[in-house]
PDB file of C-alpha atoms in Angstrom:
ATOM      1  CA  UNK A   1     -26.544 -57.032   1.984  1.00 57.00           C
ATOM      2  CA  UNK A   2     -24.514 -55.346   4.759  1.00 63.00           C
ATOM      3  CA  UNK A   3     -23.111 -52.772   2.317  1.00 61.00           C
ATOM      4  CA  UNK A   4     -26.601 -52.078   0.969  1.00 52.00           C
ATOM      5  CA  UNK A   5     -27.912 -51.596   4.517  1.00 58.00           C
ATOM      6  CA  UNK A   6     -25.226 -49.042   5.374  1.00 58.00           C
ATOM      7  CA  UNK A   7     -25.735 -47.228   2.052  1.00 62.00           C
ATOM      8  CA  UNK A   8     -29.456 -46.944   2.837  1.00 63.00           C
ATOM      9  CA  UNK A   9     -28.743 -45.676   6.349  1.00 67.00           C
ATOM     10  CA  UNK A  10     -26.262 -43.094   5.059  1.00 69.00           C
ATOM     11  CA  UNK A  11     -28.838 -41.856   2.535  1.00 64.00           C
ATOM     12  CA  UNK A  12     -31.510 -41.629   5.247  1.00 65.00           C
ATOM     13  CA  UNK A  13     -29.207 -39.689   7.580  1.00 67.00           C
ATOM     14  CA  UNK A  14     -28.190 -37.308   4.779  1.00 67.00           C
ATOM     15  CA  UNK A  15     -31.849 -36.614   4.004  1.00 63.00           C
ATOM     16  CA  UNK A  16     -32.620 -35.959   7.683  1.00 65.00           C
ATOM     17  CA  UNK A  17     -29.647 -33.599   7.872  1.00 65.00           C
ATOM     18  CA  UNK A  18     -30.847 -31.675   4.819  1.00 63.00           C
ATOM     19  CA  UNK A  19     -34.322 -31.343   6.384  1.00 59.00           C
ATOM     20  CA  UNK A  20     -32.881 -29.873   9.578  1.00 62.00           C
ATOM     21  CA  UNK A  21     -30.516 -27.612   7.629  1.00 59.00           C
ATOM     22  CA  UNK A  22     -33.353 -26.323   5.476  1.00 56.00           C
ATOM     23  CA  UNK A  23     -35.672 -25.597   8.425  1.00 58.00           C
ATOM     24  CA  UNK A  24     -32.872 -23.809  10.315  1.00 57.00           C
ATOM     25  CA  UNK A  25     -32.046 -21.662   7.281  1.00 53.00           C
ATOM     26  CA  UNK A  26     -35.713 -20.809   6.765  1.00 52.00           C
ATOM     27  CA  UNK A  27     -36.228 -19.748  10.391  1.00 53.00           C
ATOM     28  CA  UNK A  28     -33.123 -17.531  10.377  1.00 49.00           C
ATOM     29  CA  UNK A  29     -33.895 -16.012   6.985  1.00 46.00           C
ATOM     30  CA  UNK A  30     -37.557 -15.244   7.670  1.00 47.00           C
ATOM     31  CA  UNK A  31     -36.721 -13.444  10.889  1.00 45.00           C
ATOM     32  CA  UNK A  32     -34.344 -11.010   9.191  1.00 45.00           C
ATOM     33  CA  UNK A  33     -35.633 -10.515   5.641  1.00 45.00           C
ATOM     34  CA  UNK A  34     -37.982  -7.758   4.535  1.00 45.00           C
ATOM     35  CA  UNK A  35     -40.507  -8.681   1.868  1.00 47.00           C
ATOM     36  CA  UNK A  36     -42.287  -5.757   0.191  1.00 52.00           C
ATOM     37  CA  UNK A  37     -46.063  -6.000  -0.057  1.00 53.00           C
ATOM     38  CA  UNK A  38     -47.284  -7.217  -3.431  1.00 52.00           C
ATOM     39  CA  UNK A  39     -50.712  -7.413  -4.953  1.00 44.00           C
ATOM     40  CA  UNK A  40     -52.341 -10.826  -4.978  1.00 50.00           C
ATOM     41  CA  UNK A  41     -52.727 -10.682  -8.745  1.00 59.00           C
ATOM     42  CA  UNK A  42     -48.997 -10.119  -9.351  1.00 59.00           C
ATOM     43  CA  UNK A  43     -47.426 -12.863 -11.483  1.00 83.00           C
ATOM     44  CA  UNK A  44     -50.834 -14.281 -12.423  1.00 92.00           C
ATOM     45  CA  UNK A  45     -49.763 -13.882 -16.053  1.00 94.00           C
ATOM     46  CA  UNK A  46     -46.778 -16.157 -15.440  1.00 97.00           C
ATOM     47  CA  UNK A  47     -46.106 -19.050 -17.835  1.00 98.00           C
ATOM     48  CA  UNK A  48     -43.290 -21.514 -17.096  1.00 98.00           C
ATOM     49  CA  UNK A  49     -42.169 -24.099 -19.653  1.00 98.00           C
ATOM     50  CA  UNK A  50     -40.206 -27.143 -18.501  1.00 98.00           C
ATOM     51  CA  UNK A  51     -39.033 -28.870 -21.676  1.00 98.00           C
ATOM     52  CA  UNK A  52     -37.953 -31.934 -19.758  1.00 97.00           C
ATOM     53  CA  UNK A  53     -35.168 -34.196 -21.021  1.00 97.00           C
ATOM     54  CA  UNK A  54     -36.011 -37.927 -20.691  1.00 94.00           C
ATOM     55  CA  UNK A  55     -34.434 -39.792 -17.751  1.00 93.00           C
ATOM     56  CA  UNK A  56     -33.258 -36.732 -15.835  1.00 95.00           C
ATOM     57  CA  UNK A  57     -35.561 -37.042 -12.824  1.00 92.00           C
ATOM     58  CA  UNK A  58     -38.335 -35.052 -14.460  1.00 93.00           C
ATOM     59  CA  UNK A  59     -41.166 -37.263 -13.173  1.00 91.00           C
ATOM     60  CA  UNK A  60     -40.122 -36.600  -9.578  1.00 92.00           C
ATOM     61  CA  UNK A  61     -39.939 -32.866 -10.189  1.00 96.00           C
ATOM     62  CA  UNK A  62     -43.270 -32.655 -12.020  1.00 96.00           C
ATOM     63  CA  UNK A  63     -44.865 -34.706  -9.241  1.00 94.00           C
ATOM     64  CA  UNK A  64     -44.106 -31.880  -6.829  1.00 96.00           C
ATOM     65  CA  UNK A  65     -45.754 -29.354  -9.173  1.00 97.00           C
ATOM     66  CA  UNK A  66     -48.904 -31.465  -9.485  1.00 96.00           C
ATOM     67  CA  UNK A  67     -49.127 -31.727  -5.708  1.00 96.00           C
ATOM     68  CA  UNK A  68     -48.756 -27.963  -5.242  1.00 97.00           C
ATOM     69  CA  UNK A  69     -50.916 -26.658  -8.097  1.00 97.00           C
ATOM     70  CA  UNK A  70     -54.230 -26.651  -6.215  1.00 97.00           C
ATOM     71  CA  UNK A  71     -52.766 -25.127  -3.076  1.00 97.00           C
ATOM     72  CA  UNK A  72     -50.826 -22.440  -4.978  1.00 97.00           C
ATOM     73  CA  UNK A  73     -53.604 -21.810  -7.520  1.00 97.00           C
ATOM     74  CA  UNK A  74     -51.861 -22.508 -10.810  1.00 98.00           C
ATOM     75  CA  UNK A  75     -52.364 -24.976 -13.661  1.00 98.00           C
ATOM     76  CA  UNK A  76     -50.036 -27.790 -14.736  1.00 98.00           C
ATOM     77  CA  UNK A  77     -50.330 -28.940 -18.357  1.00 98.00           C
ATOM     78  CA  UNK A  78     -48.544 -31.795 -20.105  1.00 98.00           C
ATOM     79  CA  UNK A  79     -47.472 -31.155 -23.713  1.00 97.00           C
ATOM     80  CA  UNK A  80     -48.187 -34.362 -25.652  1.00 96.00           C
ATOM     81  CA  UNK A  81     -46.702 -34.411 -29.164  1.00 95.00           C
ATOM     82  CA  UNK A  82     -47.657 -37.097 -31.689  1.00 94.00           C
ATOM     83  CA  UNK A  83     -45.471 -40.245 -31.480  1.00 91.00           C
ATOM     84  CA  UNK A  84     -43.427 -38.694 -28.655  1.00 91.00           C
ATOM     85  CA  UNK A  85     -41.542 -36.539 -31.140  1.00 96.00           C
ATOM     86  CA  UNK A  86     -39.180 -33.973 -29.638  1.00 97.00           C
ATOM     87  CA  UNK A  87     -39.631 -31.326 -32.348  1.00 97.00           C
ATOM     88  CA  UNK A  88     -42.763 -29.614 -33.642  1.00 97.00           C
ATOM     89  CA  UNK A  89     -43.656 -28.779 -37.220  1.00 97.00           C
ATOM     90  CA  UNK A  90     -43.253 -25.092 -38.078  1.00 97.00           C
ATOM     91  CA  UNK A  91     -47.014 -24.539 -38.110  1.00 97.00           C
ATOM     92  CA  UNK A  92     -47.384 -26.189 -34.687  1.00 97.00           C
ATOM     93  CA  UNK A  93     -44.513 -24.118 -33.303  1.00 98.00           C
ATOM     94  CA  UNK A  94     -46.388 -20.951 -34.230  1.00 97.00           C
ATOM     95  CA  UNK A  95     -49.756 -22.205 -32.950  1.00 97.00           C
ATOM     96  CA  UNK A  96     -48.241 -23.428 -29.695  1.00 98.00           C
ATOM     97  CA  UNK A  97     -46.446 -20.131 -29.053  1.00 97.00           C
ATOM     98  CA  UNK A  98     -49.589 -18.114 -29.682  1.00 96.00           C
ATOM     99  CA  UNK A  99     -51.727 -20.454 -27.582  1.00 96.00           C
ATOM    100  CA  UNK A 100     -49.417 -20.551 -24.581  1.00 96.00           C
ATOM    101  CA  UNK A 101     -49.005 -16.795 -24.369  1.00 96.00           C
ATOM    102  CA  UNK A 102     -52.689 -15.909 -24.972  1.00 95.00           C
ATOM    103  CA  UNK A 103     -54.546 -18.649 -23.065  1.00 96.00           C
ATOM    104  CA  UNK A 104     -55.471 -16.473 -20.094  1.00 96.00           C
ATOM    105  CA  UNK A 105     -57.884 -18.959 -18.514  1.00 96.00           C
ATOM    106  CA  UNK A 106     -55.099 -21.297 -17.399  1.00 97.00           C
ATOM    107  CA  UNK A 107     -52.583 -18.705 -16.216  1.00 97.00           C
ATOM    108  CA  UNK A 108     -50.464 -18.871 -14.175  1.00 97.00           C
ATOM    109  CA  UNK A 109     -49.308 -22.163 -15.640  1.00 98.00           C
ATOM    110  CA  UNK A 110     -46.497 -24.693 -15.769  1.00 98.00           C
ATOM    111  CA  UNK A 111     -46.230 -26.571 -19.074  1.00 98.00           C
ATOM    112  CA  UNK A 112     -44.043 -29.666 -19.284  1.00 98.00           C
ATOM    113  CA  UNK A 113     -43.159 -32.138 -21.991  1.00 97.00           C
ATOM    114  CA  UNK A 114     -40.337 -33.860 -23.851  1.00 97.00           C
ATOM    115  CA  UNK A 115     -39.715 -31.201 -26.461  1.00 98.00           C
ATOM    116  CA  UNK A 116     -36.754 -29.172 -27.682  1.00 98.00           C
ATOM    117  CA  UNK A 117     -36.310 -25.527 -26.731  1.00 98.00           C
ATOM    118  CA  UNK A 118     -38.535 -23.145 -28.675  1.00 98.00           C
ATOM    119  CA  UNK A 119     -37.487 -19.551 -29.310  1.00 96.00           C
ATOM    120  CA  UNK A 120     -40.628 -17.441 -28.821  1.00 97.00           C
ATOM    121  CA  UNK A 121     -38.934 -14.321 -30.151  1.00 93.00           C
ATOM    122  CA  UNK A 122     -38.784 -15.939 -33.584  1.00 94.00           C
ATOM    123  CA  UNK A 123     -42.504 -16.727 -33.462  1.00 95.00           C
ATOM    124  CA  UNK A 124     -43.735 -13.186 -32.986  1.00 91.00           C
ATOM    125  CA  UNK A 125     -45.319 -13.376 -29.540  1.00 94.00           C
ATOM    126  CA  UNK A 126     -45.718 -10.220 -27.488  1.00 90.00           C
ATOM    127  CA  UNK A 127     -44.692 -11.999 -24.283  1.00 93.00           C
ATOM    128  CA  UNK A 128     -42.292 -14.829 -23.530  1.00 95.00           C
ATOM    129  CA  UNK A 129     -42.603 -17.733 -21.087  1.00 97.00           C
ATOM    130  CA  UNK A 130     -40.008 -18.582 -18.468  1.00 98.00           C
ATOM    131  CA  UNK A 131     -37.957 -21.675 -19.339  1.00 98.00           C
ATOM    132  CA  UNK A 132     -36.517 -24.076 -16.751  1.00 98.00           C
ATOM    133  CA  UNK A 133     -34.884 -27.484 -17.080  1.00 98.00           C
ATOM    134  CA  UNK A 134     -32.772 -30.221 -15.514  1.00 98.00           C
ATOM    135  CA  UNK A 135     -29.668 -31.847 -16.961  1.00 98.00           C
ATOM    136  CA  UNK A 136     -27.932 -35.097 -15.978  1.00 97.00           C
ATOM    137  CA  UNK A 137     -24.508 -36.686 -16.375  1.00 97.00           C
ATOM    138  CA  UNK A 138     -24.744 -38.024 -19.946  1.00 97.00           C
ATOM    139  CA  UNK A 139     -23.524 -41.572 -19.345  1.00 97.00           C
ATOM    140  CA  UNK A 140     -25.721 -41.971 -16.283  1.00 96.00           C
ATOM    141  CA  UNK A 141     -28.705 -40.848 -18.335  1.00 95.00           C
ATOM    142  CA  UNK A 142     -27.877 -43.275 -21.169  1.00 95.00           C
ATOM    143  CA  UNK A 143     -27.431 -46.248 -18.821  1.00 95.00           C
ATOM    144  CA  UNK A 144     -30.690 -45.421 -17.043  1.00 91.00           C
ATOM    145  CA  UNK A 145     -32.567 -45.220 -20.346  1.00 88.00           C
ATOM    146  CA  UNK A 146     -30.990 -48.476 -21.577  1.00 92.00           C
ATOM    147  CA  UNK A 147     -32.285 -50.467 -18.607  1.00 90.00           C
ATOM    148  CA  UNK A 148     -35.561 -48.543 -18.507  1.00 85.00           C
ATOM    149  CA  UNK A 149     -36.420 -49.872 -21.981  1.00 86.00           C
ATOM    150  CA  UNK A 150     -35.791 -53.420 -20.747  1.00 85.00           C
ATOM    151  CA  UNK A 151     -36.912 -53.486 -17.127  1.00 81.00           C
ATOM    152  CA  UNK A 152     -39.291 -50.550 -16.769  1.00 67.00           C
ATOM    153  CA  UNK A 153     -39.518 -48.618 -13.510  1.00 61.00           C
ATOM    154  CA  UNK A 154     -41.369 -48.459 -10.198  1.00 48.00           C
ATOM    155  CA  UNK A 155     -43.697 -45.703 -11.450  1.00 51.00           C
ATOM    156  CA  UNK A 156     -45.622 -47.992 -13.796  1.00 53.00           C
ATOM    157  CA  UNK A 157     -44.177 -51.417 -12.949  1.00 51.00           C
ATOM    158  CA  UNK A 158     -46.716 -53.448 -14.960  1.00 51.00           C
ATOM    159  CA  UNK A 159     -46.177 -51.600 -18.233  1.00 52.00           C
ATOM    160  CA  UNK A 160     -44.215 -53.774 -20.674  1.00 46.00           C
ATOM    161  CA  UNK A 161     -41.446 -51.783 -22.360  1.00 48.00           C
ATOM    162  CA  UNK A 162     -40.356 -52.266 -25.962  1.00 56.00           C
ATOM    163  CA  UNK A 163     -37.113 -54.103 -25.052  1.00 59.00           C
ATOM    164  CA  UNK A 164     -38.752 -56.280 -22.397  1.00 55.00           C
ATOM    165  CA  UNK A 165     -37.058 -59.667 -22.132  1.00 63.00           C
ATOM    166  CA  UNK A 166     -33.693 -58.503 -23.462  1.00 77.00           C
ATOM    167  CA  UNK A 167     -31.185 -59.600 -20.798  1.00 80.00           C
ATOM    168  CA  UNK A 168     -28.081 -58.130 -22.429  1.00 92.00           C
ATOM    169  CA  UNK A 169     -26.226 -55.867 -19.988  1.00 94.00           C
ATOM    170  CA  UNK A 170     -25.003 -52.429 -20.963  1.00 96.00           C
ATOM    171  CA  UNK A 171     -21.415 -53.694 -20.748  1.00 96.00           C
ATOM    172  CA  UNK A 172     -22.194 -56.499 -23.191  1.00 95.00           C
ATOM    173  CA  UNK A 173     -23.991 -54.085 -25.473  1.00 96.00           C
ATOM    174  CA  UNK A 174     -20.966 -51.791 -25.638  1.00 96.00           C
ATOM    175  CA  UNK A 175     -18.606 -54.706 -26.143  1.00 95.00           C
ATOM    176  CA  UNK A 176     -20.684 -55.902 -29.117  1.00 95.00           C
ATOM    177  CA  UNK A 177     -21.111 -52.360 -30.526  1.00 94.00           C
ATOM    178  CA  UNK A 178     -24.906 -52.587 -30.515  1.00 95.00           C
ATOM    179  CA  UNK A 179     -27.084 -49.659 -31.597  1.00 93.00           C
ATOM    180  CA  UNK A 180     -28.830 -49.173 -28.229  1.00 93.00           C
ATOM    181  CA  UNK A 181     -25.567 -48.215 -26.529  1.00 94.00           C
ATOM    182  CA  UNK A 182     -23.968 -46.366 -29.423  1.00 95.00           C
ATOM    183  CA  UNK A 183     -22.489 -43.121 -28.031  1.00 95.00           C
ATOM    184  CA  UNK A 184     -24.486 -41.208 -30.649  1.00 96.00           C
ATOM    185  CA  UNK A 185     -27.660 -42.136 -28.751  1.00 95.00           C
ATOM    186  CA  UNK A 186     -26.407 -39.853 -25.943  1.00 96.00           C
ATOM    187  CA  UNK A 187     -26.961 -36.885 -28.270  1.00 98.00           C
ATOM    188  CA  UNK A 188     -30.125 -35.619 -26.597  1.00 98.00           C
ATOM    189  CA  UNK A 189     -29.411 -32.967 -23.989  1.00 98.00           C
ATOM    190  CA  UNK A 190     -27.478 -30.805 -26.447  1.00 98.00           C
ATOM    191  CA  UNK A 191     -30.314 -30.755 -29.021  1.00 98.00           C
ATOM    192  CA  UNK A 192     -32.959 -30.237 -26.295  1.00 98.00           C
ATOM    193  CA  UNK A 193     -31.221 -27.000 -25.324  1.00 98.00           C
ATOM    194  CA  UNK A 194     -30.196 -26.151 -28.884  1.00 98.00           C
ATOM    195  CA  UNK A 195     -33.731 -26.166 -30.282  1.00 98.00           C
ATOM    196  CA  UNK A 196     -35.596 -26.914 -33.493  1.00 98.00           C
ATOM    197  CA  UNK A 197     -32.874 -26.178 -36.045  1.00 97.00           C
ATOM    198  CA  UNK A 198     -31.803 -29.133 -38.193  1.00 97.00           C
ATOM    199  CA  UNK A 199     -28.176 -28.672 -37.148  1.00 98.00           C
ATOM    200  CA  UNK A 200     -29.146 -29.214 -33.498  1.00 98.00           C
ATOM    201  CA  UNK A 201     -29.940 -32.862 -34.150  1.00 98.00           C
ATOM    202  CA  UNK A 202     -26.698 -33.800 -35.924  1.00 98.00           C
ATOM    203  CA  UNK A 203     -24.609 -35.800 -33.408  1.00 98.00           C
ATOM    204  CA  UNK A 204     -21.288 -34.101 -32.742  1.00 98.00           C
ATOM    205  CA  UNK A 205     -22.250 -30.712 -34.146  1.00 98.00           C
ATOM    206  CA  UNK A 206     -20.054 -28.010 -32.600  1.00 98.00           C
ATOM    207  CA  UNK A 207     -22.570 -25.370 -33.675  1.00 98.00           C
ATOM    208  CA  UNK A 208     -25.315 -27.206 -31.785  1.00 98.00           C
ATOM    209  CA  UNK A 209     -23.222 -27.312 -28.612  1.00 98.00           C
ATOM    210  CA  UNK A 210     -22.480 -23.595 -28.744  1.00 98.00           C
ATOM    211  CA  UNK A 211     -26.121 -22.784 -29.467  1.00 98.00           C
ATOM    212  CA  UNK A 212     -27.198 -24.967 -26.536  1.00 98.00           C
ATOM    213  CA  UNK A 213     -24.870 -23.033 -24.219  1.00 98.00           C
ATOM    214  CA  UNK A 214     -26.123 -19.732 -25.597  1.00 98.00           C
ATOM    215  CA  UNK A 215     -29.754 -20.690 -25.024  1.00 98.00           C
ATOM    216  CA  UNK A 216     -29.034 -22.014 -21.545  1.00 98.00           C
ATOM    217  CA  UNK A 217     -27.529 -18.698 -20.468  1.00 98.00           C
ATOM    218  CA  UNK A 218     -29.814 -16.318 -22.365  1.00 98.00           C
ATOM    219  CA  UNK A 219     -33.218 -18.003 -22.476  1.00 98.00           C
ATOM    220  CA  UNK A 220     -33.473 -20.151 -19.331  1.00 98.00           C
ATOM    221  CA  UNK A 221     -34.259 -18.716 -15.938  1.00 98.00           C
ATOM    222  CA  UNK A 222     -32.707 -21.741 -14.256  1.00 98.00           C
ATOM    223  CA  UNK A 223     -31.164 -25.063 -15.280  1.00 98.00           C
ATOM    224  CA  UNK A 224     -30.432 -27.483 -12.451  1.00 98.00           C
ATOM    225  CA  UNK A 225     -28.728 -30.861 -12.320  1.00 98.00           C
ATOM    226  CA  UNK A 226     -30.431 -34.134 -11.474  1.00 96.00           C
ATOM    227  CA  UNK A 227     -27.828 -34.927  -8.838  1.00 95.00           C
ATOM    228  CA  UNK A 228     -28.827 -31.785  -6.897  1.00 95.00           C
ATOM    229  CA  UNK A 229     -32.599 -31.822  -7.342  1.00 95.00           C
ATOM    230  CA  UNK A 230     -33.277 -30.469  -3.842  1.00 94.00           C
ATOM    231  CA  UNK A 231     -31.203 -27.344  -4.404  1.00 95.00           C
ATOM    232  CA  UNK A 232     -32.825 -26.845  -7.825  1.00 96.00           C
ATOM    233  CA  UNK A 233     -36.255 -26.867  -6.204  1.00 96.00           C
ATOM    234  CA  UNK A 234     -35.100 -24.580  -3.384  1.00 94.00           C
ATOM    235  CA  UNK A 235     -33.763 -21.982  -5.828  1.00 95.00           C
ATOM    236  CA  UNK A 236     -37.010 -22.120  -7.815  1.00 97.00           C
ATOM    237  CA  UNK A 237     -39.023 -21.588  -4.644  1.00 96.00           C
ATOM    238  CA  UNK A 238     -36.927 -18.528  -3.816  1.00 93.00           C
ATOM    239  CA  UNK A 239     -37.134 -17.076  -7.333  1.00 94.00           C
ATOM    240  CA  UNK A 240     -40.652 -18.133  -8.408  1.00 97.00           C
ATOM    241  CA  UNK A 241     -42.716 -18.412  -5.192  1.00 96.00           C
ATOM    242  CA  UNK A 242     -45.942 -17.836  -7.166  1.00 97.00           C
ATOM    243  CA  UNK A 243     -45.567 -21.388  -8.480  1.00 97.00           C
ATOM    244  CA  UNK A 244     -43.138 -23.125  -6.150  1.00 98.00           C
ATOM    245  CA  UNK A 245     -44.048 -21.826  -2.700  1.00 97.00           C
ATOM    246  CA  UNK A 246     -43.679 -24.743  -0.273  1.00 97.00           C
ATOM    247  CA  UNK A 247     -41.962 -26.959  -2.858  1.00 97.00           C
ATOM    248  CA  UNK A 248     -38.791 -27.582  -0.877  1.00 95.00           C
ATOM    249  CA  UNK A 249     -40.518 -28.743   2.276  1.00 95.00           C
ATOM    250  CA  UNK A 250     -42.956 -30.831   0.264  1.00 95.00           C
ATOM    251  CA  UNK A 251     -40.108 -32.523  -1.628  1.00 94.00           C
ATOM    252  CA  UNK A 252     -38.284 -33.281   1.610  1.00 92.00           C
ATOM    253  CA  UNK A 253     -41.314 -34.678   3.409  1.00 90.00           C
ATOM    254  CA  UNK A 254     -43.083 -36.570   0.646  1.00 83.00           C
ATOM    255  CA  UNK A 255     -42.247 -39.578  -1.483  1.00 72.00           C
ATOM    256  CA  UNK A 256     -41.588 -37.418  -4.565  1.00 59.00           C
ATOM    257  CA  UNK A 257     -37.795 -37.479  -4.240  1.00 56.00           C
ATOM    258  CA  UNK A 258     -37.615 -40.959  -5.748  1.00 57.00           C
ATOM    259  CA  UNK A 259     -40.901 -41.161  -7.596  1.00 51.00           C
ATOM    260  CA  UNK A 260     -39.525 -42.968 -10.641  1.00 51.00           C
ATOM    261  CA  UNK A 261     -36.549 -45.315 -10.491  1.00 60.00           C
ATOM    262  CA  UNK A 262     -35.396 -47.640 -13.244  1.00 57.00           C
ATOM    263  CA  UNK A 263     -35.621 -51.264 -12.153  1.00 55.00           C
ATOM    264  CA  UNK A 264     -32.637 -53.657 -12.149  1.00 68.00           C
ATOM    265  CA  UNK A 265     -30.047 -51.161 -13.329  1.00 80.00           C
ATOM    266  CA  UNK A 266     -26.429 -52.386 -13.396  1.00 89.00           C
ATOM    267  CA  UNK A 267     -23.597 -49.869 -13.195  1.00 93.00           C
ATOM    268  CA  UNK A 268     -21.200 -50.126 -16.150  1.00 96.00           C
ATOM    269  CA  UNK A 269     -17.690 -51.513 -15.719  1.00 97.00           C
ATOM    270  CA  UNK A 270     -14.722 -49.158 -15.860  1.00 97.00           C
ATOM    271  CA  UNK A 271     -13.641 -50.499 -19.258  1.00 97.00           C
ATOM    272  CA  UNK A 272     -17.084 -49.612 -20.614  1.00 97.00           C
ATOM    273  CA  UNK A 273     -16.908 -46.115 -19.128  1.00 97.00           C
ATOM    274  CA  UNK A 274     -13.459 -45.579 -20.626  1.00 97.00           C
ATOM    275  CA  UNK A 275     -14.661 -46.634 -24.079  1.00 97.00           C
ATOM    276  CA  UNK A 276     -17.734 -44.391 -24.000  1.00 97.00           C
ATOM    277  CA  UNK A 277     -15.767 -41.403 -22.748  1.00 97.00           C
ATOM    278  CA  UNK A 278     -13.466 -41.544 -25.757  1.00 97.00           C
ATOM    279  CA  UNK A 279     -16.351 -40.674 -28.055  1.00 98.00           C
ATOM    280  CA  UNK A 280     -16.870 -37.163 -29.408  1.00 98.00           C
ATOM    281  CA  UNK A 281     -20.550 -37.154 -28.459  1.00 98.00           C
ATOM    282  CA  UNK A 282     -19.869 -37.990 -24.813  1.00 98.00           C
ATOM    283  CA  UNK A 283     -17.230 -35.255 -24.611  1.00 98.00           C
ATOM    284  CA  UNK A 284     -19.637 -32.672 -26.035  1.00 98.00           C
ATOM    285  CA  UNK A 285     -22.617 -33.762 -23.938  1.00 98.00           C
ATOM    286  CA  UNK A 286     -20.410 -33.767 -20.855  1.00 98.00           C
ATOM    287  CA  UNK A 287     -19.091 -30.313 -21.742  1.00 98.00           C
ATOM    288  CA  UNK A 288     -22.674 -29.023 -21.735  1.00 98.00           C
ATOM    289  CA  UNK A 289     -23.344 -30.768 -18.419  1.00 98.00           C
ATOM    290  CA  UNK A 290     -20.251 -29.251 -16.781  1.00 98.00           C
ATOM    291  CA  UNK A 291     -21.150 -25.843 -18.213  1.00 98.00           C
ATOM    292  CA  UNK A 292     -24.684 -26.104 -16.811  1.00 98.00           C
ATOM    293  CA  UNK A 293     -23.394 -27.306 -13.434  1.00 98.00           C
ATOM    294  CA  UNK A 294     -21.024 -24.358 -13.083  1.00 97.00           C
ATOM    295  CA  UNK A 295     -23.800 -21.958 -14.103  1.00 97.00           C
ATOM    296  CA  UNK A 296     -26.201 -23.513 -11.574  1.00 97.00           C
ATOM    297  CA  UNK A 297     -23.648 -23.441  -8.761  1.00 95.00           C
ATOM    298  CA  UNK A 298     -23.134 -19.719  -9.323  1.00 93.00           C
ATOM    299  CA  UNK A 299     -26.851 -18.951  -8.885  1.00 90.00           C
ATOM    300  CA  UNK A 300     -27.184 -21.475  -6.095  1.00 89.00           C
ATOM    301  CA  UNK A 301     -24.555 -19.668  -4.028  1.00 85.00           C
ATOM    302  CA  UNK A 302     -26.222 -16.315  -4.610  1.00 80.00           C
ATOM    303  CA  UNK A 303     -29.744 -17.482  -3.785  1.00 80.00           C
ATOM    304  CA  UNK A 304     -29.354 -20.124  -1.093  1.00 72.00           C
ATOM    305  CA  UNK A 305     -26.275 -18.917   0.758  1.00 67.00           C
ATOM    306  CA  UNK A 306     -25.793 -15.700   2.677  1.00 55.00           C
ATOM    307  CA  UNK A 307     -23.416 -13.096   1.303  1.00 49.00           C
ATOM    308  CA  UNK A 308     -20.239 -12.018   3.089  1.00 48.00           C
ATOM    309  CA  UNK A 309     -22.252  -9.597   5.260  1.00 52.00           C
ATOM    310  CA  UNK A 310     -24.108 -12.548   6.758  1.00 59.00           C
ATOM    311  CA  UNK A 311     -27.572 -11.536   5.579  1.00 64.00           C
ATOM    312  CA  UNK A 312     -29.585 -12.380   2.461  1.00 66.00           C
ATOM    313  CA  UNK A 313     -29.249  -9.981  -0.454  1.00 71.00           C
ATOM    314  CA  UNK A 314     -32.040  -7.471  -1.042  1.00 75.00           C
ATOM    315  CA  UNK A 315     -32.532  -4.230  -2.980  1.00 78.00           C
ATOM    316  CA  UNK A 316     -34.530  -1.006  -2.733  1.00 80.00           C
ATOM    317  CA  UNK A 317     -35.165   2.201  -4.652  1.00 86.00           C
ATOM    318  CA  UNK A 318     -34.046   5.694  -3.636  1.00 84.00           C
ATOM    319  CA  UNK A 319     -33.513   9.215  -5.013  1.00 85.00           C
ATOM    320  CA  UNK A 320     -36.796   8.979  -6.901  1.00 88.00           C
ATOM    321  CA  UNK A 321     -37.555  12.134  -8.895  1.00 89.00           C
ATOM    322  CA  UNK A 322     -39.758  14.081  -9.269  1.00 92.00           C
ATOM    323  CA  UNK A 323     -41.090  13.828  -5.762  1.00 82.00           C
TER     324      UNK A 323
END
């Protein structure tokens, strides 16, 4: 109980520090930055797709968007696929792509749902949406999902999950080589970034991993990590203010930072961790996570931190001809 108390106090103090740090940065930045005038209608054609990976903190993030949508004048739409499938049929891929890009009445819009990446170039649309996502340490995500199926969460505490009543711990599951904790069940973040190709969904596919990295770099505006949700939101606010203006302060001062937590989750023992980390799937999923983390850190430094000159980066046009 004493350890838990101090852990809670440390977390509270860290959050208060981040609030003060954020407000100080904002006050310094706003006093020195120049923002060119833009028309009110700019970016009103914007479409953002968040193809959220299960158990990566997506409910907390989407909660912020739902709270901001009325104030910032944009729509939030949940993509609900039959039987919670993560891939669409080819005909639905085409219809969805055409619908999202041409549905002017709901723009600007943020779509979210548990679906694999969809390449709009392949589907013949004249415009493309902006993709964003979050990724989590693969074993942490698997453990969270394991206990979520058994104990539910604090978001909908009275909903009975399909493994309700199963008291087997994750450690015991791994020791007995049960299906629910098979390392192959971790194969989810790679295929979510890889896409709708059949090869994406084959556990341990090297092609799928490389395609996931390619898509992350070339087709996603930003991919954050669950462990640094605040910085992910702050970068989005800086890059896409049309949607995320005020998101950082709202996240810091609301209850959205821990909107959905798995109940009664037990951390795995070291022997369990060692066994899981020997698997090919864990190594590949973790390679994608580390790749995404490095990529995010690079953009985070550029957007949230001042350059060597001590002022935020900007740009302008000159030598415009003809006059």
